[in-house]
XYZ file of C-alpha atoms in Angstrom:
521
model
C -169.625 -108.977 9.396
C -167.000 -109.156 12.166
C -164.176 -111.458 11.118
C -162.260 -110.986 14.363
C -164.928 -112.337 16.724
C -163.570 -115.040 18.962
C -165.172 -118.129 20.431
C -164.949 -118.558 24.181
C -162.980 -121.392 25.727
C -166.064 -122.403 27.698
C -168.107 -122.711 24.507
C -165.379 -124.761 22.782
C -165.380 -127.207 25.689
C -169.199 -127.310 25.725
C -169.314 -128.014 21.968
C -166.965 -130.955 22.503
C -169.640 -132.545 24.724
C -172.450 -132.095 22.189
C -174.374 -135.395 21.887
C -173.623 -137.212 18.643
C -170.401 -135.249 18.107
C -168.332 -136.423 21.105
C -165.015 -138.271 21.118
C -164.024 -140.796 23.786
C -161.175 -140.086 26.224
C -159.032 -143.236 26.095
C -155.377 -142.254 25.505
C -152.607 -142.218 28.152
C -149.236 -140.379 28.366
C -147.550 -143.474 26.944
C -149.974 -143.539 23.999
C -149.250 -139.873 23.248
C -145.477 -140.265 23.511
C -145.529 -143.261 21.167
C -147.906 -141.386 18.849
C -145.412 -138.520 18.580
C -142.559 -140.921 17.872
C -144.784 -142.850 15.452
C -145.436 -139.843 13.237
C -141.984 -138.241 13.551
C -139.795 -141.320 13.079
C -140.776 -142.454 9.609
C -138.782 -143.205 6.510
C -137.584 -139.608 6.742
C -135.065 -140.673 9.353
C -133.374 -142.680 6.588
C -133.589 -140.021 3.871
C -134.255 -136.443 4.976
C -130.984 -136.148 6.912
C -129.010 -137.442 3.927
C -130.664 -134.900 1.601
C -129.980 -132.029 4.022
C -126.329 -133.069 4.456
C -125.778 -133.520 0.721
C -127.445 -130.335 -0.515
C -127.424 -127.801 2.336
C -125.515 -128.409 5.569
C -122.757 -130.979 5.111
C -121.681 -132.528 8.458
C -123.367 -129.559 10.175
C -126.681 -131.273 9.444
C -126.476 -132.199 13.132
C -126.844 -128.476 13.891
C -129.740 -128.316 11.430
C -131.517 -131.035 13.397
C -130.730 -129.269 16.678
C -132.139 -125.954 15.393
C -135.265 -127.690 14.097
C -135.665 -129.522 17.422
C -135.315 -126.330 19.487
C -137.795 -124.528 17.234
C -140.235 -127.399 17.550
C -139.731 -127.612 21.340
C -140.526 -123.909 21.792
C -143.645 -124.178 19.647
C -144.743 -127.377 21.384
C -144.486 -125.625 24.752
C -147.055 -123.140 23.444
C -149.208 -126.014 22.171
C -149.020 -127.689 25.588
C -150.156 -124.522 27.397
C -153.059 -124.105 24.995
C -154.004 -127.791 25.050
C -154.164 -127.938 28.844
C -156.329 -124.797 28.829
C -158.560 -125.936 25.931
C -158.458 -129.781 25.857
C -160.560 -130.315 22.720
C -159.922 -131.591 19.179
C -158.692 -129.165 16.541
C -155.279 -128.118 17.827
C -154.040 -124.778 16.427
C -157.403 -124.065 14.775
C -159.256 -124.111 18.117
C -156.488 -122.144 19.855
C -156.600 -119.443 17.179
C -160.400 -119.234 17.292
C -160.186 -118.515 21.019
C -157.607 -115.747 20.661
C -157.407 -114.121 17.237
C -160.796 -114.552 15.654
C -162.660 -116.602 13.090
C -160.919 -115.542 9.874
C -157.415 -116.329 11.121
C -158.740 -119.538 12.715
C -160.077 -120.593 9.309
C -156.709 -119.833 7.674
C -154.858 -121.904 10.280
C -157.368 -124.737 10.015
C -157.029 -124.618 6.228
C -153.222 -124.749 6.585
C -153.474 -127.719 8.958
C -155.581 -129.525 6.362
C -152.825 -128.735 3.834
C -150.147 -130.119 6.165
C -151.953 -133.282 7.234
C -153.574 -134.155 3.900
C -150.410 -133.586 1.862
C -148.243 -135.447 4.378
C -150.621 -138.423 4.509
C -150.841 -138.617 0.704
C -147.079 -138.212 0.123
C -146.170 -140.805 2.734
C -148.847 -143.273 1.588
C -147.346 -143.097 -1.907
C -143.832 -143.667 -0.557
C -145.127 -146.613 1.525
C -146.202 -148.382 -1.658
C -142.821 -147.716 -3.272
C -140.937 -149.050 -0.231
C -143.219 -152.115 -0.154
C -142.123 -152.957 -3.692
C -138.473 -152.533 -2.654
C -138.975 -154.969 0.226
C -140.560 -157.474 -2.180
C -137.621 -156.998 -4.578
C -135.116 -157.714 -1.799
C -136.981 -160.971 -1.148
C -136.801 -161.888 -4.849
C -140.338 -160.926 -5.862
C -140.680 -158.371 -8.660
C -143.913 -156.514 -7.896
C -144.046 -152.985 -9.388
C -145.193 -150.120 -7.118
C -147.615 -148.871 -9.779
C -149.797 -150.447 -12.442
C -151.059 -148.611 -15.576
C -154.757 -147.778 -15.480
C -156.540 -145.735 -18.163
C -153.383 -143.863 -19.066
C -152.242 -143.095 -15.484
C -150.048 -144.938 -12.992
C -152.026 -146.392 -10.084
C -149.937 -146.772 -6.913
C -151.844 -149.675 -5.415
C -149.854 -149.719 -2.156
C -151.208 -146.290 -1.178
C -154.789 -147.539 -1.484
C -153.955 -150.615 0.597
C -152.299 -148.911 3.576
C -154.794 -146.026 3.744
C -157.716 -148.478 3.647
C -156.264 -150.579 6.489
C -155.725 -147.652 8.833
C -158.979 -145.963 7.931
C -160.761 -149.118 9.092
C -158.683 -149.246 12.304
C -159.430 -145.580 13.095
C -163.136 -146.144 12.470
C -163.097 -149.077 14.921
C -161.628 -146.932 17.691
C -158.753 -144.610 18.628
C -157.464 -146.889 21.403
C -157.342 -149.930 19.116
C -155.440 -148.059 16.407
C -153.079 -146.667 19.076
C -152.270 -150.200 20.258
C -151.470 -151.326 16.717
C -149.382 -148.182 16.232
C -147.465 -148.848 19.464
C -146.339 -152.265 18.218
C -145.103 -150.901 14.885
C -143.373 -147.969 16.604
C -141.403 -150.170 18.991
C -140.265 -152.298 16.041
C -139.033 -149.302 14.059
C -137.206 -147.831 17.075
C -135.353 -151.153 17.271
C -134.457 -150.900 13.570
C -133.223 -147.320 13.978
C -131.027 -148.284 16.953
C -129.579 -151.158 14.908
C -128.758 -148.769 12.042
C -127.109 -146.303 14.445
C -124.946 -148.956 16.114
C -123.808 -150.484 12.798
C -123.273 -147.044 11.251
C -120.942 -145.900 14.011
C -118.644 -148.875 13.313
C -117.840 -147.251 9.929
C -117.278 -143.696 11.188
C -114.082 -141.904 10.108
C -113.525 -138.597 11.874
C -111.970 -136.984 8.786
C -115.421 -137.112 7.176
C -116.611 -134.486 9.680
C -114.188 -131.919 8.209
C -115.006 -129.271 7.249
C -117.893 -129.378 9.716
C -119.502 -126.301 8.108
C -118.549 -126.339 4.394
C -117.874 -122.985 2.756
C -120.806 -121.525 0.850
C -120.811 -122.407 -2.847
C -122.875 -120.921 -5.689
C -125.070 -123.496 -7.386
C -124.047 -122.119 -10.750
C -127.610 -121.614 -11.912
C -129.278 -118.342 -12.833
C -132.357 -119.544 -14.693
C -135.965 -119.461 -13.544
C -135.793 -123.014 -12.222
C -132.826 -122.150 -9.997
C -134.554 -119.041 -8.646
C -137.697 -121.031 -7.824
C -135.620 -123.639 -5.981
C -133.610 -121.144 -3.908
C -134.772 -120.073 -0.457
C -137.335 -117.297 -0.176
C -134.918 -115.499 2.183
C -132.192 -115.608 -0.455
C -134.639 -114.327 -3.074
C -135.727 -111.419 -0.855
C -132.150 -110.408 -0.064
C -131.027 -110.678 -3.701
C -128.480 -113.384 -2.969
C -127.361 -115.646 -5.813
C -128.552 -119.266 -5.515
C -126.053 -121.030 -3.236
C -125.617 -123.992 -0.889
C -123.692 -124.784 2.324
C -122.262 -122.152 4.663
C -124.157 -120.726 7.633
C -127.298 -120.102 5.600
C -127.098 -123.724 4.456
C -127.476 -124.862 8.071
C -130.768 -122.968 8.351
C -131.923 -124.157 4.923
C -131.180 -127.677 6.153
C -133.131 -126.989 9.339
C -136.126 -125.880 7.261
C -135.924 -129.154 5.316
C -135.460 -131.506 8.292
C -138.241 -129.724 10.166
C -140.398 -132.251 8.308
C -139.054 -134.746 10.861
C -140.809 -132.966 13.720
C -144.277 -132.348 12.330
C -145.801 -135.120 14.420
C -146.090 -133.201 17.634
C -148.669 -130.674 16.522
C -150.675 -133.676 15.279
C -150.533 -135.144 18.790
C -152.148 -131.960 20.106
C -155.177 -132.611 17.869
C -155.943 -135.658 20.050
C -156.438 -133.548 23.211
C -160.133 -134.416 23.338
C -159.357 -138.150 23.414
C -156.813 -138.016 26.257
C -157.446 -139.113 29.807
C -156.572 -136.355 32.316
C -155.231 -134.022 29.576
C -153.788 -131.440 32.001
C -151.082 -133.908 33.042
C -151.067 -136.421 30.206
C -150.556 -134.026 27.269
C -147.328 -132.280 28.413
C -145.721 -135.556 29.520
C -146.578 -137.385 26.312
C -145.582 -134.582 23.951
C -142.246 -133.690 25.582
C -141.271 -137.325 26.188
C -141.793 -138.130 22.517
C -139.930 -135.011 21.336
C -136.889 -135.811 23.499
C -136.662 -139.371 22.146
C -137.100 -138.305 18.520
C -134.440 -135.579 18.791
C -131.920 -138.022 20.258
C -132.541 -140.570 17.490
C -132.232 -138.009 14.691
C -128.989 -136.504 15.981
C -127.412 -139.954 16.406
C -128.463 -140.981 12.888
C -127.061 -137.759 11.387
C -123.747 -138.213 13.238
C -123.446 -141.796 11.983
C -124.403 -140.789 8.445
C -121.923 -137.926 7.996
C -119.175 -139.894 9.769
C -119.549 -142.915 7.474
C -119.019 -140.999 4.222
C -118.120 -137.500 3.109
C -121.043 -135.203 2.395
C -119.565 -134.748 -1.108
C -120.199 -138.432 -1.808
C -123.805 -138.020 -0.729
C -124.127 -134.970 -2.997
C -123.096 -137.060 -6.002
C -126.134 -139.312 -5.569
C -129.323 -138.277 -7.367
C -131.494 -139.094 -4.333
C -129.195 -139.603 -1.311
C -130.411 -141.763 1.572
C -128.880 -143.679 4.446
C -128.680 -146.648 2.064
C -126.320 -144.548 -0.103
C -123.920 -144.282 2.830
C -123.980 -148.008 3.607
C -123.435 -148.888 -0.057
C -120.467 -146.484 -0.144
C -118.768 -148.362 2.713
C -119.546 -151.733 1.124
C -122.282 -152.922 3.493
C -125.071 -153.732 1.026
C -126.761 -156.129 3.467
C -127.871 -153.126 5.539
C -130.143 -152.126 2.645
C -132.596 -154.865 3.623
C -132.785 -153.631 7.204
C -133.205 -150.016 6.082
C -135.895 -150.926 3.544
C -137.799 -152.877 6.195
C -137.358 -150.059 8.735
C -138.594 -147.498 6.205
C -141.704 -149.544 5.488
C -142.532 -150.024 9.174
C -141.697 -146.394 9.886
C -144.058 -145.050 7.252
C -146.886 -147.319 8.410
C -147.498 -145.586 11.743
C -146.946 -142.115 10.278
C -149.890 -142.616 7.936
C -152.119 -143.735 10.794
C -151.455 -140.674 12.973
C -151.778 -138.239 10.058
C -155.132 -139.700 9.014
C -156.387 -139.331 12.578
C -155.102 -135.760 12.868
C -156.686 -134.755 9.559
C -160.118 -136.021 10.569
C -159.924 -134.273 13.976
C -159.122 -130.872 12.462
C -161.977 -131.179 9.957
C -164.229 -132.368 12.803
C -163.517 -129.241 14.837
C -164.088 -126.927 11.864
C -167.353 -128.649 10.920
C -168.641 -128.428 14.512
C -168.333 -124.665 14.151
C -170.139 -124.669 10.808
C -167.138 -123.479 8.791
C -167.364 -126.814 6.983
C -170.606 -128.840 6.605
C -171.937 -129.796 10.057
C -172.763 -133.333 8.904
C -169.028 -134.099 8.907
C -168.785 -133.744 12.700
C -171.177 -136.571 13.592
C -169.629 -139.415 15.593
C -170.652 -143.032 16.076
C -172.672 -143.704 19.234
C -171.054 -147.127 19.623
C -167.400 -146.274 18.980
C -167.296 -142.477 19.525
C -165.310 -141.993 16.317
C -166.194 -139.787 13.300
C -166.897 -142.752 11.022
C -168.257 -140.840 8.023
C -165.524 -138.210 8.168
C -162.725 -140.747 8.644
C -163.868 -142.658 5.557
C -164.094 -139.458 3.486
C -160.593 -138.380 4.576
C -159.190 -141.847 3.881
C -160.769 -142.036 0.433
C -159.503 -138.572 -0.545
C -155.952 -139.317 0.642
C -155.940 -142.686 -1.161
C -157.111 -141.201 -4.474
C -154.566 -138.347 -4.420
C -151.706 -140.617 -3.273
C -152.548 -143.359 -5.728
C -153.227 -141.306 -8.844
C -151.225 -138.040 -8.701
C -147.651 -136.766 -8.372
C -148.355 -135.452 -4.882
C -144.724 -136.049 -3.847
C -143.815 -132.849 -5.750
C -145.483 -130.876 -2.943
C -143.401 -132.206 -0.026
C -142.296 -128.766 1.201
C -145.943 -127.679 1.471
C -146.097 -129.874 4.569
C -143.422 -127.779 6.289
C -144.867 -124.389 5.396
C -148.329 -125.414 6.605
C -146.889 -126.596 9.926
C -144.653 -123.578 10.472
C -147.456 -121.106 9.738
C -149.564 -122.786 12.430
C -146.615 -122.684 14.850
C -146.194 -118.922 14.301
C -149.836 -118.222 15.128
C -149.987 -120.565 18.145
C -146.812 -119.049 19.608
C -148.243 -115.530 19.183
C -151.639 -116.656 20.478
C -150.206 -117.542 23.898
C -149.541 -113.845 24.539
C -153.109 -112.974 23.541
C -154.579 -115.751 25.708
C -152.667 -114.634 28.795
C -153.711 -111.019 28.314
C -157.402 -111.741 27.735
C -157.807 -114.609 30.221
C -155.473 -114.030 33.173
C -157.912 -116.107 35.267
C -156.941 -119.323 33.460
C -154.546 -121.637 35.278
C -153.391 -124.230 32.705
C -151.463 -127.208 34.067
C -148.472 -126.221 31.913
C -147.188 -122.707 31.229
C -144.350 -121.729 28.896
C -141.539 -120.452 31.184
C -139.818 -117.045 31.058
C -142.989 -115.048 30.453
C -143.289 -113.520 26.974
C -139.725 -114.283 25.872
C -140.011 -117.885 24.684
C -143.326 -117.498 22.789
C -141.865 -114.506 20.902
C -138.611 -116.367 20.151
C -140.657 -119.365 18.979
C -142.740 -117.254 16.581
C -139.662 -115.532 15.136
C -137.737 -118.783 14.688
C -140.656 -120.457 12.920
C -141.126 -117.420 10.686
C -137.426 -117.420 9.803
C -137.480 -121.126 8.952
C -140.474 -120.451 6.702
C -138.373 -117.934 4.734
C -135.760 -120.639 4.180
C -138.212 -122.730 2.167
C -138.090 -122.535 -1.623
C -139.659 -119.691 -3.607
C -141.914 -122.135 -5.464
C -143.224 -123.435 -2.123
C -144.316 -119.899 -1.210
C -146.045 -119.541 -4.584
C -147.992 -122.788 -4.063
C -148.771 -121.658 -0.507
C -150.200 -118.350 -1.748
C -152.430 -120.237 -4.206
C -153.621 -122.550 -1.412
C -154.487 -119.550 0.808
C -156.396 -117.885 -2.031
C -158.485 -121.033 -2.533
C -159.113 -121.238 1.217
C -160.280 -117.618 1.468
C -162.632 -118.138 -1.480
C -164.214 -121.144 0.270
C -164.502 -119.254 3.565
C -166.334 -116.271 2.109
C -168.487 -118.445 -0.164
C -169.482 -120.970 2.514
C -167.752 -120.832 5.905
C -168.552 -117.270 6.901
C -172.236 -117.619 5.986
C -172.697 -120.935 7.835
C -170.541 -120.167 10.862
C -172.433 -121.002 14.070
C -170.698 -118.091 15.770
C -171.893 -115.603 13.171
C -175.381 -117.144 13.171
C -175.552 -116.612 16.919
C -174.470 -112.973 16.568
C -176.941 -112.397 13.734
C -179.761 -113.709 15.919
C -178.636 -111.452 18.771
C -178.491 -108.443 16.444
C -182.003 -109.164 15.174
C -183.254 -109.303 18.766
C -181.648 -105.955 19.579
C -183.228 -104.278 16.544
C -186.633 -105.899 17.070
C -189.819 -104.397 18.439
C -189.529 -101.616 21.054
C -191.691 -103.592 23.433
C -189.215 -106.386 23.663
C -186.135 -104.296 23.067
C -184.780 -104.163 26.615
C -185.184 -107.891 27.209
C -183.832 -108.782 23.810
C -180.876 -106.496 24.204
C -180.094 -107.881 27.617
C -180.265 -111.438 26.275
C -178.071 -110.632 23.306
C -175.329 -109.168 25.497
C -175.329 -112.311 27.627
C -175.254 -114.449 24.513
C -172.403 -112.444 23.066
C -170.416 -112.628 26.283
C -170.789 -116.422 26.239
C -169.080 -116.626 22.867
C -166.513 -113.842 23.002
C -165.205 -113.919 26.549
C -161.626 -115.080 26.114
């Protein structure tokens, strides 16, 4: 059993063209850019910055966003180089399989499932809650949840997941068009909020720009579990603000940038991926970064971060209410609802594409990778993913696992950034359309930055992450490793080599060719 065997780039591309398991290339640079904005600019733009400012960074939340954006940009450069070299579905999972072997590829694929599934379920639940708020603002009292057999059923989550599951089944291009319309609307709402917010800015609210570090005052188990893993490792007492608070804030707001690794999962559905992917990804990232920094400047200029900290669940609405503009709540509620809508769509698509890639390789049941002849979409898989997300979002307290989204994303970023160095060493003959500049420096910096941001997540997040990895390894050794197409191919080659003496030379020669086909990276 060789857990470090890699799958060749040529074989990954060939598998993507397997009849009955192919996806249709229909997306343009514009579609990709809007897709990145669609998944990154959700309701988080109205809430995550306020939480980071209130609890971690103060006015320096702008620096937190900048650090998160730079970290994401470095990692996305690595994604772009990989995606133009291996333009197939699966994103970091496929890239890892081609460079670091099957076991680590499984772990990264498993982490991507964690990121995309949890994010889709959390955001679908929030969508239903925001829908009820919009109804309330219009005078209709419709609760976000209804009691059912002793549990609360969040009906809105079922509704939105069902709608976009149907759209994704009908075709990627159709769902992209619908997503484009919603995305343009929410960009308009965000710009409106920024313009109105800046009319209330008072420069004294920016001081002190980096608040002095303060102990949280807690020493119990709950406080230790909530503090950063870095603080726990270094023995620091639970605290907030200061320089470390900026990085803790960056780890939190990194949630705002998760969309761009999801975009890379669509590589197999992009027209002319060598040019389209880099343009779409970097264009979307630039726009998202600008919007987030402007929102954070408006937010912390409108009110003092101490006022935000007094709120139980601070949002941009908290700031507008503090300055007496309650009418803005309607616009923000509507923007949040529209913002979440497109996020759910892109996450559902990304989830199905990662599972598709893993099932093609046999690490998950092969039946999941079948696509529709008429629409070239994974109909069965998309429905399964949609149903699972709807059930978890509608019936559980999945929102308690929000930080799991960040740790799953960052772990994939660390491996992809490191994988670029391996790819260049093993396949110097490859000439991808995009290469990360400055040689080895930026991929190494990217990996270290992502790893450091991971350590700024809470201790309890790391505990949940360890449990998730343990479950994933159990599934791999119980099912994935035994059904892996790569390992089946090697087992067949090994049997041929150890067969009858009469056919030994031919069999051995064939097996070496077969092995080269799969492991030449």
